[in-house]
Tab-separated table of C-alpha atoms in Angstrom:
chain	number	residue	atom	x	y	z
A	244	MET	CA	1.209	174.036	-16.930
A	245	LYS	CA	-2.594	174.670	-16.963
A	246	LYS	CA	-3.109	171.484	-18.956
A	247	ILE	CA	-1.250	169.449	-16.322
A	248	VAL	CA	-3.333	170.943	-13.484
A	249	CYS	CA	-6.626	170.215	-15.253
A	250	ILE	CA	-5.577	166.593	-15.891
A	251	LEU	CA	-4.801	166.067	-12.230
A	252	LEU	CA	-8.171	167.543	-11.147
A	253	VAL	CA	-9.958	165.196	-13.444
A	254	PHE	CA	-8.258	162.117	-12.092
A	255	SER	CA	-8.949	163.335	-8.594
A	256	VAL	CA	-12.674	163.806	-9.247
A	257	CYS	CA	-12.968	160.435	-10.907
A	258	PHE	CA	-11.308	158.665	-8.041
A	259	SER	CA	-13.502	160.335	-5.457
A	260	CYS	CA	-16.682	159.507	-7.336
A	261	LYS	CA	-15.792	155.859	-7.617
A	262	ASN	CA	-15.109	155.509	-3.863
A	263	ASP	CA	-18.496	157.162	-2.951
A	264	ASP	CA	-20.464	154.877	-5.189
A	265	THR	CA	-19.174	151.753	-3.453
A	266	TYR	CA	-19.445	152.825	0.191
A	267	LEU	CA	-22.470	155.039	0.493
A	268	GLU	CA	-23.314	156.006	4.041
A	269	GLY	CA	-26.210	154.020	5.580
A	270	THR	CA	-25.842	150.992	3.322
A	271	TYR	CA	-23.307	148.962	5.432
A	272	LEU	CA	-24.405	145.448	6.466
A	273	SER	CA	-24.178	145.308	10.283
A	274	LEU	CA	-25.687	143.824	13.330
A	275	SER	CA	-27.171	145.441	16.466
A	276	GLN	CA	-24.783	143.249	18.536
A	277	THR	CA	-21.551	141.500	17.811
A	278	ASN	CA	-21.630	139.244	20.863
A	279	VAL	CA	-24.526	137.345	22.444
A	280	ASP	CA	-24.358	135.671	25.890
A	281	PHE	CA	-26.570	132.830	27.164
A	282	SER	CA	-26.924	131.128	30.497
A	283	SER	CA	-26.534	127.312	30.583
A	284	ASP	CA	-30.291	126.907	30.052
A	285	ALA	CA	-31.883	126.417	26.558
A	286	GLN	CA	-32.789	129.864	25.353
A	287	GLU	CA	-33.430	132.093	22.223
A	288	GLN	CA	-32.391	135.620	21.450
A	289	ALA	CA	-32.917	137.934	18.437
A	290	VAL	CA	-30.369	140.307	16.960
A	291	GLU	CA	-31.355	143.028	14.443
A	292	ILE	CA	-29.780	142.907	11.037
A	293	ILE	CA	-29.103	146.465	9.744
A	294	ASN	CA	-29.380	147.094	5.971
A	295	ALA	CA	-30.354	143.432	5.255
A	296	GLY	CA	-30.867	142.670	1.584
A	297	ASP	CA	-33.077	140.134	-0.139
A	298	ASP	CA	-30.116	137.794	-0.416
A	299	THR	CA	-29.039	137.994	3.253
A	300	LYS	CA	-27.966	134.630	4.622
A	301	ALA	CA	-26.685	133.456	8.015
A	302	GLY	CA	-24.854	130.226	9.081
A	303	ILE	CA	-22.676	128.636	11.792
A	304	THR	CA	-19.032	128.623	10.762
A	305	SER	CA	-17.407	127.182	13.900
A	306	GLU	CA	-16.854	123.374	14.444
A	307	ASN	CA	-18.769	121.290	17.022
A	308	SER	CA	-21.539	123.891	17.307
A	309	ASP	CA	-24.616	121.744	16.760
A	310	TRP	CA	-25.938	123.149	20.023
A	311	CYS	CA	-26.422	126.514	18.363
A	312	GLN	CA	-29.073	127.187	15.595
A	313	VAL	CA	-29.518	130.365	13.587
A	314	SER	CA	-32.243	131.647	11.198
A	315	ILE	CA	-33.422	134.920	9.708
A	316	LYS	CA	-36.881	136.326	10.081
A	317	GLN	CA	-38.098	139.843	9.136
A	318	ASN	CA	-34.600	141.352	9.341
A	319	GLN	CA	-33.853	139.662	12.587
A	320	LEU	CA	-31.180	137.070	13.359
A	321	LEU	CA	-32.829	134.354	15.541
A	322	ILE	CA	-30.231	132.497	17.688
A	323	LYS	CA	-31.364	129.429	19.584
A	324	VAL	CA	-29.226	127.352	21.948
A	325	SER	CA	-29.883	124.051	23.632
A	326	GLY	CA	-29.135	123.487	27.351
A	327	ASN	CA	-25.389	123.230	28.280
A	328	ASP	CA	-24.858	120.168	30.465
A	329	LEU	CA	-21.120	120.561	30.499
A	330	VAL	CA	-18.800	121.973	33.113
A	331	THR	CA	-17.140	124.134	30.537
A	332	SER	CA	-18.568	127.104	28.570
A	333	ARG	CA	-18.796	126.993	24.800
A	334	ILE	CA	-18.577	129.419	21.865
A	335	ALA	CA	-20.047	129.404	18.366
A	336	LYS	CA	-19.388	131.797	15.527
A	337	ILE	CA	-22.186	132.981	13.156
A	338	GLU	CA	-21.488	134.610	9.838
A	339	VAL	CA	-24.107	136.876	8.106
A	340	SER	CA	-23.629	137.725	4.427
A	341	SER	CA	-25.387	139.942	1.867
A	342	ALA	CA	-24.037	140.454	-1.636
A	343	ASN	CA	-20.288	140.946	-1.145
A	344	GLN	CA	-20.499	142.005	2.558
A	345	LYS	CA	-20.033	139.779	5.621
A	346	VAL	CA	-20.275	140.345	9.301
A	347	SER	CA	-19.702	137.973	12.213
A	348	LEU	CA	-21.239	137.446	15.624
A	349	MET	CA	-19.907	135.392	18.627
A	350	VAL	CA	-22.277	133.342	20.710
A	351	ARG	CA	-21.147	132.363	24.185
A	352	GLN	CA	-23.046	129.931	26.511
A	353	ALA	CA	-22.078	129.540	30.216
A	354	ARG	CA	-21.094	126.282	31.803
A	355	LYS	CA	-23.572	124.342	33.905
A	356	TYR	CA	-23.111	124.617	37.689
A	357	PHE	CA	-23.985	121.304	39.281
A	358	THR	CA	-25.625	121.112	42.667
A	359	HIS	CA	-24.575	117.559	43.397
A	360	ILE	CA	-21.955	114.976	42.374
A	361	ALA	CA	-23.670	111.756	41.425
A	362	ALA	CA	-22.547	108.316	42.746
A	363	VAL	CA	-21.370	105.595	40.418
A	364	LYS	CA	-23.905	103.157	39.259
A	365	ASN	CA	-24.095	99.323	39.029
A	366	LEU	CA	-21.404	98.809	41.647
A	367	GLN	CA	-20.433	95.153	41.921
A	368	ALA	CA	-17.991	93.191	44.106
A	369	ILE	CA	-16.773	89.962	42.535
A	370	PRO	CA	-15.013	87.747	45.061
A	371	GLY	CA	-11.958	85.652	44.075
A	372	PRO	CA	-9.155	83.813	45.980
A	373	GLY	CA	-7.702	86.385	48.330
A	374	GLU	CA	-9.125	89.275	46.310
A	375	VAL	CA	-12.219	91.152	45.309
A	376	LYS	CA	-12.798	92.796	41.934
A	377	LEU	CA	-14.871	96.010	42.010
A	378	LYS	CA	-16.744	97.103	38.870
A	379	TRP	CA	-19.055	100.148	38.253
A	380	THR	CA	-20.510	102.415	35.661
A	381	GLU	CA	-19.662	106.132	35.643
A	382	PRO	CA	-22.505	108.629	36.005
A	383	GLU	CA	-23.481	110.563	32.809
A	384	GLU	CA	-23.179	114.006	34.445
A	385	ASP	CA	-20.336	115.976	32.957
A	386	ASN	CA	-18.990	117.151	36.294
A	387	PHE	CA	-17.862	113.606	37.275
A	388	SER	CA	-14.097	113.055	37.091
A	389	HIS	CA	-12.940	110.006	38.973
A	390	VAL	CA	-13.433	107.853	42.124
A	391	VAL	CA	-11.781	107.309	45.488
A	392	VAL	CA	-12.003	103.668	46.805
A	393	THR	CA	-11.654	103.082	50.546
A	394	TYR	CA	-11.770	99.862	52.634
A	395	GLN	CA	-10.365	98.518	55.936
A	396	ILE	CA	-8.031	95.627	56.703
A	397	ASN	CA	-7.375	94.888	60.366
A	398	ASN	CA	-8.931	98.150	61.409
A	399	GLN	CA	-6.534	100.055	59.136
A	400	GLN	CA	-8.069	102.195	56.457
A	401	HIS	CA	-6.780	101.938	52.896
A	402	LYS	CA	-7.497	104.699	50.258
A	403	LEU	CA	-7.046	104.447	46.516
A	404	VAL	CA	-7.387	107.423	44.207
A	405	LEU	CA	-8.063	106.056	40.739
A	406	GLU	CA	-7.554	107.866	37.439
A	407	ASN	CA	-10.323	109.209	35.246
A	408	GLY	CA	-11.915	106.484	33.098
A	409	VAL	CA	-11.074	103.593	35.408
A	410	THR	CA	-14.256	101.556	36.021
A	411	GLU	CA	-12.885	98.433	37.702
A	412	TYR	CA	-10.208	97.597	40.249
A	413	THR	CA	-8.999	94.419	41.953
A	414	ILE	CA	-8.052	94.616	45.575
A	415	LYS	CA	-5.647	91.841	46.642
A	416	GLU	CA	-4.190	90.494	49.861
A	417	LEU	CA	-7.552	90.017	51.471
A	418	LEU	CA	-8.332	87.200	53.890
A	419	ASN	CA	-11.285	84.886	53.764
A	420	ALA	CA	-10.941	84.483	57.537
A	421	ASP	CA	-11.572	88.167	58.109
A	422	GLY	CA	-15.167	87.710	56.846
A	423	GLU	CA	-17.198	90.324	55.005
A	424	HIS	CA	-15.348	93.432	53.627
A	425	THR	CA	-17.189	96.562	52.750
A	426	PHE	CA	-15.859	98.774	49.889
A	427	TYR	CA	-16.828	102.460	49.408
A	428	VAL	CA	-16.596	104.131	46.014
A	429	GLN	CA	-16.845	107.943	46.254
A	430	SER	CA	-17.263	110.200	43.207
A	431	VAL	CA	-15.030	113.240	42.723
A	432	ASP	CA	-15.874	116.092	40.342
A	433	LYS	CA	-13.696	118.044	38.050
A	434	ASP	CA	-13.210	120.696	40.689
A	435	ARG	CA	-11.920	117.950	43.021
A	436	ASP	CA	-14.866	118.202	45.283
A	437	LEU	CA	-16.103	114.976	46.949
A	438	GLY	CA	-19.510	113.709	46.103
A	439	GLU	CA	-21.878	110.778	46.695
A	440	VAL	CA	-20.689	107.362	48.002
A	441	ALA	CA	-21.752	104.009	46.726
A	442	SER	CA	-20.888	100.867	48.749
A	443	VAL	CA	-20.858	97.088	48.386
A	444	ALA	CA	-19.760	94.170	50.601
A	445	THR	CA	-18.659	90.634	49.973
A	446	ILE	CA	-16.462	87.866	51.397
A	447	PRO	CA	-13.179	87.189	49.492
A	448	GLY	CA	-12.347	83.539	48.666
A	449	LYS	CA	-9.711	81.621	50.467
A	450	LEU	CA	-6.248	81.851	48.931
A	451	VAL	CA	-3.325	79.490	49.881
A	452	ALA	CA	-0.463	81.114	48.054
A	453	PHE	CA	3.145	81.028	49.341
A	454	ARG	CA	5.421	84.082	49.663
A	455	PHE	CA	8.095	85.591	51.830
A	456	GLU	CA	6.577	87.459	54.815
A	457	LYS	CA	8.683	90.596	54.271
A	458	GLU	CA	11.872	91.972	52.900
A	459	ILE	CA	15.098	91.286	54.819
A	460	ASP	CA	17.510	93.994	55.986
A	461	THR	CA	21.094	94.236	54.811
A	462	GLN	CA	23.216	91.455	56.247
A	463	TRP	CA	26.375	92.869	57.750
A	464	ILE	CA	29.125	90.313	57.787
A	465	PRO	CA	32.225	91.000	59.932
A	466	TYR	CA	35.530	89.830	58.608
A	467	TYR	CA	38.232	90.404	61.210
A	468	LEU	CA	35.834	90.676	64.109
A	469	ARG	CA	33.902	87.512	63.253
A	470	ASN	CA	33.894	84.581	65.737
A	471	SER	CA	32.695	82.027	63.186
A	472	ASN	CA	32.752	81.245	59.486
A	473	ASN	CA	29.054	80.602	59.482
A	474	LYS	CA	26.499	83.369	59.031
A	475	ILE	CA	22.796	82.247	59.602
A	476	VAL	CA	20.202	84.251	57.775
A	477	THR	CA	16.611	83.630	58.703
A	478	LEU	CA	13.682	84.278	56.386
A	479	ARG	CA	10.012	83.789	56.942
A	480	ILE	CA	8.013	81.960	54.401
A	481	GLY	CA	4.420	80.742	54.196
A	482	SER	CA	0.844	81.829	53.333
A	483	ALA	CA	-1.470	84.326	55.076
A	484	GLU	CA	-4.145	81.626	54.803
A	485	PHE	CA	-3.352	77.884	55.008
A	486	ASN	CA	-4.922	74.562	55.596
A	487	ASP	CA	-4.125	73.266	59.085
A	488	ASN	CA	-1.464	70.548	59.129
A	489	GLU	CA	-1.350	70.298	55.360
A	490	GLN	CA	2.229	70.005	54.243
A	491	SER	CA	3.605	71.619	51.167
A	492	VAL	CA	7.056	71.112	49.505
A	493	ILE	CA	8.649	74.331	48.355
A	494	ASN	CA	11.579	74.662	45.950
A	495	PHE	CA	13.631	77.789	45.237
A	496	GLU	CA	15.818	79.256	42.515
A	497	VAL	CA	18.421	81.972	42.043
A	498	ASP	CA	17.038	84.563	39.644
A	499	GLU	CA	19.798	86.860	38.177
A	500	GLY	CA	17.141	88.982	36.559
A	501	LEU	CA	16.015	90.001	40.017
A	502	LEU	CA	19.591	91.112	40.828
A	503	GLN	CA	19.779	93.217	37.697
A	504	ALA	CA	16.509	94.918	38.477
A	505	TYR	CA	17.828	95.597	42.040
A	506	ARG	CA	20.935	97.204	40.641
A	507	GLU	CA	18.874	99.407	38.390
A	508	LYS	CA	16.501	100.455	41.139
A	509	THR	CA	19.048	101.207	43.867
A	510	GLY	CA	22.055	102.270	41.910
A	511	LEU	CA	24.139	99.793	43.889
A	512	SER	CA	26.272	97.173	42.242
A	513	PRO	CA	26.458	94.007	44.450
A	514	GLU	CA	28.064	90.816	43.062
A	515	LEU	CA	26.130	87.614	42.776
A	516	LEU	CA	26.723	85.578	45.960
A	517	PRO	CA	28.996	82.606	44.978
A	518	ALA	CA	26.979	79.422	44.730
A	519	ASP	CA	29.405	77.602	47.115
A	520	ALA	CA	28.933	80.217	49.774
A	521	CYS	CA	25.270	79.424	50.448
A	522	PRO	CA	23.574	76.209	49.203
A	523	ILE	CA	19.979	76.855	48.225
A	524	PRO	CA	17.578	74.524	50.086
A	525	GLN	CA	15.372	72.298	47.955
A	526	ASP	CA	12.281	70.265	48.924
A	527	TYR	CA	11.744	72.520	51.855
A	528	VAL	CA	8.709	71.319	53.884
A	529	TYR	CA	6.060	73.775	55.049
A	530	THR	CA	4.294	72.056	57.898
A	531	GLY	CA	0.931	73.958	57.948
A	532	THR	CA	1.018	74.684	61.657
A	533	SER	CA	1.335	78.487	61.342
A	534	ALA	CA	0.960	81.080	58.606
A	535	TYR	CA	4.736	81.703	58.351
A	536	GLN	CA	7.657	79.640	59.420
A	537	ASN	CA	11.393	80.104	59.515
A	538	LEU	CA	13.659	79.300	56.577
A	539	SER	CA	17.332	79.330	57.532
A	540	LEU	CA	20.181	79.861	55.106
A	541	GLN	CA	23.845	79.221	56.114
A	542	VAL	CA	26.460	81.420	54.532
A	543	ASP	CA	30.103	80.349	54.508
A	544	VAL	CA	31.974	83.579	55.239
A	545	SER	CA	35.324	81.989	54.285
A	546	ALA	CA	34.071	81.824	50.707
A	547	LEU	CA	33.626	85.631	50.669
A	548	GLN	CA	36.088	88.492	50.299
A	549	ASP	CA	36.569	91.384	52.615
A	550	ARG	CA	35.388	94.797	51.381
A	551	HIS	CA	32.932	93.253	48.917
A	552	VAL	CA	29.152	93.510	48.598
A	553	TYR	CA	27.205	90.470	47.504
A	554	ALA	CA	23.541	89.698	46.818
A	555	LEU	CA	21.388	86.596	46.715
A	556	PRO	CA	18.290	86.943	44.456
A	557	LEU	CA	16.095	84.177	45.827
A	558	LYS	CA	12.798	83.250	44.241
A	559	ILE	CA	10.054	80.660	45.030
A	560	LYS	CA	10.110	78.260	42.074
A	561	SER	CA	7.257	75.955	42.892
A	562	VAL	CA	4.960	74.704	45.760
A	563	SER	CA	3.191	71.345	45.869
A	564	SER	CA	-0.483	71.399	46.535
A	565	ALA	CA	-0.650	75.216	46.431
A	566	SER	CA	0.166	78.193	44.289
A	567	VAL	CA	2.979	80.849	44.421
A	568	SER	CA	1.774	84.239	45.488
A	569	GLU	CA	1.940	87.246	43.070
A	570	MET	CA	3.170	89.283	46.017
A	571	MET	CA	6.578	88.977	47.675
A	572	ASN	CA	7.517	85.686	45.909
A	573	SER	CA	11.083	86.786	45.792
A	574	VAL	CA	13.726	88.574	47.893
A	575	VAL	CA	17.168	90.084	47.273
A	576	ILE	CA	19.360	89.521	50.289
A	577	VAL	CA	22.398	91.892	50.342
A	578	PHE	CA	25.597	90.845	52.235
A	579	TYR	CA	28.031	93.563	53.081
A	580	VAL	CA	31.396	92.209	54.079
A	581	ASP	CA	32.986	94.863	56.257
A	582	ASP	CA	33.583	95.099	59.984
A	583	LEU	CA	32.534	98.726	60.472
A	584	GLU	CA	31.789	100.721	57.258
A	585	GLY	CA	28.241	102.193	56.962
A	586	TRP	CA	25.881	104.973	58.156
A	587	TYR	CA	24.965	105.032	61.937
A	588	THR	CA	22.790	107.039	64.253
A	589	VAL	CA	24.997	108.466	67.047
A	590	ASP	CA	23.861	108.810	70.641
A	591	ARG	CA	25.842	110.499	73.495
A	592	LEU	CA	26.485	108.166	76.467
A	593	ALA	CA	27.020	109.012	80.100
A	594	LYS	CA	30.850	109.448	80.298
A	595	CYS	CA	31.133	111.674	77.273
A	596	GLY	CA	33.102	114.900	77.968
A	597	GLU	CA	31.172	116.742	75.229
A	598	GLY	CA	27.849	118.187	76.518
A	599	ALA	CA	24.362	117.037	75.334
A	600	ALA	CA	24.028	120.248	73.321
A	601	GLN	CA	26.590	118.950	70.836
A	602	TYR	CA	24.216	116.190	69.834
A	603	PRO	CA	21.024	117.319	67.880
A	604	SER	CA	17.736	116.128	69.299
A	605	ASN	CA	16.621	114.987	65.840
A	606	PRO	CA	18.004	111.480	65.166
A	607	GLU	CA	18.191	112.283	61.496
A	608	LYS	CA	20.795	114.991	62.220
A	609	ARG	CA	22.797	112.546	64.307
A	610	ARG	CA	23.743	110.307	61.389
A	611	ARG	CA	27.475	109.736	60.762
A	612	TYR	CA	29.413	107.573	58.322
A	613	ILE	CA	32.340	105.288	59.113
A	614	LYS	CA	34.550	105.031	56.037
A	615	ARG	CA	37.026	102.242	55.149
A	616	THR	CA	40.444	103.772	54.535
A	617	GLY	CA	42.680	100.656	54.501
A	618	ASP	CA	42.839	96.906	55.197
A	619	LEU	CA	42.618	97.515	58.944
A	620	THR	CA	41.783	101.233	59.207
A	621	TRP	CA	38.538	103.322	59.164
A	622	GLU	CA	37.634	106.805	60.156
A	623	THR	CA	34.615	108.780	61.153
A	624	GLY	CA	33.817	112.384	62.307
A	625	TYR	CA	34.333	113.751	65.713
A	626	LEU	CA	30.900	114.875	66.835
A	627	PHE	CA	29.367	115.909	63.459
A	628	ARG	CA	32.260	117.948	61.973
A	629	ALA	CA	32.947	115.348	59.292
A	630	TYR	CA	31.191	112.419	57.576
A	631	SER	CA	27.830	113.692	58.679
A	632	THR	CA	26.390	114.910	55.343
A	633	GLY	CA	28.219	112.586	52.923
A	634	LYS	CA	30.560	109.751	52.632
A	635	ASP	CA	33.340	112.010	51.311
A	636	GLN	CA	32.853	114.929	53.786
A	637	THR	CA	36.379	114.473	54.910
A	638	SER	CA	38.432	116.780	57.120
A	639	SER	CA	41.510	116.523	59.253
A	640	GLY	CA	42.843	117.030	62.744
A	641	THR	CA	40.367	117.428	65.471
A	642	SER	CA	37.341	116.841	63.206
A	643	VAL	CA	38.149	113.136	62.696
A	644	GLN	CA	38.246	110.016	64.859
A	645	TYR	CA	40.744	107.348	63.513
A	646	ILE	CA	39.834	103.699	63.952
A	647	SER	CA	41.899	100.529	63.593
A	648	ILE	CA	41.428	96.815	64.352
A	649	ASP	CA	43.979	94.301	65.662
A	650	PRO	CA	42.956	91.101	63.859
A	651	ASP	CA	44.747	88.899	66.373
A	652	THR	CA	43.064	90.314	69.493
A	653	LYS	CA	39.994	91.720	67.742
A	654	SER	CA	40.475	94.873	69.716
A	655	ILE	CA	39.226	98.282	68.338
A	656	VAL	CA	41.514	101.309	68.780
A	657	ILE	CA	39.917	104.782	68.375
A	658	GLN	CA	41.393	108.192	68.894
A	659	GLN	CA	40.559	111.743	67.961
A	660	ASN	CA	43.207	113.369	65.778
A	661	GLY	CA	46.571	112.210	67.232
A	662	TYR	CA	45.710	112.735	70.878
A	663	PRO	CA	47.172	109.939	73.040
A	664	VAL	CA	44.619	107.636	74.656
A	665	SER	CA	45.078	105.775	78.020
A	666	ASP	CA	41.991	103.505	78.014
A	667	ASN	CA	40.363	102.002	74.906
A	668	LEU	CA	37.196	100.226	75.848
A	669	ASN	CA	35.628	100.317	72.385
A	670	ALA	CA	33.564	97.253	71.456
A	671	TYR	CA	31.410	96.082	68.558
A	672	ASP	CA	28.102	94.187	69.168
A	673	LEU	CA	27.868	91.679	66.364
A	674	GLN	CA	24.306	90.737	67.196
A	675	ASN	CA	22.930	94.206	66.895
A	676	ASN	CA	25.567	95.773	64.579
A	677	GLU	CA	26.344	98.501	67.073
A	678	LEU	CA	29.729	100.189	67.822
A	679	ASN	CA	30.355	101.379	71.435
A	680	VAL	CA	32.891	104.159	71.223
A	681	GLU	CA	34.577	104.527	74.705
A	682	TYR	CA	38.050	105.924	75.205
A	683	LEU	CA	39.880	108.164	77.722
A	684	TYR	CA	42.308	110.863	76.699
A	685	ARG	CA	45.691	110.386	78.344
A	686	ASP	CA	46.515	114.068	78.772
A	687	TRP	CA	43.053	115.370	79.722
A	688	ALA	CA	42.137	114.077	83.074
A	689	GLY	CA	38.709	112.458	83.117
A	690	TRP	CA	37.805	113.446	79.520
A	691	TRP	CA	36.103	110.681	77.568
A	692	THR	CA	34.608	110.155	74.246
A	693	HIS	CA	31.619	107.919	74.909
A	694	GLU	CA	29.067	107.229	72.124
A	695	ARG	CA	26.693	104.535	70.848
A	696	MET	CA	26.687	104.092	67.023
A	697	TYR	CA	23.673	102.021	65.918
A	698	ASN	CA	20.998	101.597	63.199
A	699	ARG	CA	23.623	100.682	60.628
A	700	THR	CA	22.500	101.136	57.008
A	701	LEU	CA	23.929	101.413	53.502
A	702	THR	CA	22.449	104.888	52.940
A	703	ARG	CA	22.210	107.923	55.071
């Protein structure tokens, strides 16, 4: 047993001596600081190296740290940084080594705080037909982010917020006749603060380019209530600038690609309008007496089917002695064949038995749908108890008004639930697409439902 104890003591002493020889107190390589902070200015600081040896070395180990330099002089670590012109702070890592020991130090330099946001440089305005191209050079200061471009057309201000890195932009739909246009380019910094403004002025060139004046609303085509088989659709076509009394011949085409794009954009699925329902005018003559003039299309309703939605994707194909505009050179005209179906705004009229409080003051909350339920039948909500939030917000009984049309007399019969009616004065205004709801309850003396349903649309 004594032999075993002695052997253990010897091993213990040997192990203890070996550990003390490697890590003697007062010989550790260390630094007086492990973190050094600098302002954004170019500066130099010294850190004491404790227990430096003859082979002590120091170097930068982090990437993209050329801004920081380090050297050793008389047991001091000399750290030198260049000025930081960035809006972000930066960090470098220094490693000091001696023999088999290493220590690290972090260097942090603060961001630069700018006192102004510089304007763009070399701003140019290059006029073209109906347009002006703006070009500029971004300032070198790191706080610069992007620009805001502003200008006026017909005393209405237009504002464009451009993305970072954009250094040119073309402004279209400008008129030579409006004279000189002034464009302002304002710098914005990375904190989204507005800075200095550069401006430039020029006169755009004259552009005679043909287009449709504007989009056209849904064309509601009555079927049983119609008084003619002809539906006239009027478009406006021309050029914002034109040569007085100079005639131009315009030709059109049906572009089915436009129809597919319309379907994808709206989620609706109108059929292509049959070719025999609406002949496309060719060799249409623009007279040059006004910017825009009427183009009338005649639709043969007898070639259409009830309860169908059609579309005519019409595009300007060519123009003699002028160009086709890049803007609004096509339209998709939607034809909805149904006497009553659609979304309407509802107003209370004078004879209505229900009080004004039953009709919200906000027109958006007075929207109500008329739903087709059969060949000659429709239904809508009573007040806003049904069909006010969706096409399928159905109900029954007193919440619904039932509608039917007599195709021979073109009369419209409406009643709430199954309550008998003595007077039905309902009428539909084909010109304005408005339904006048006006009926007297037989068993309730003097009680009328009297409403105006207007502003008919496909969507709520």
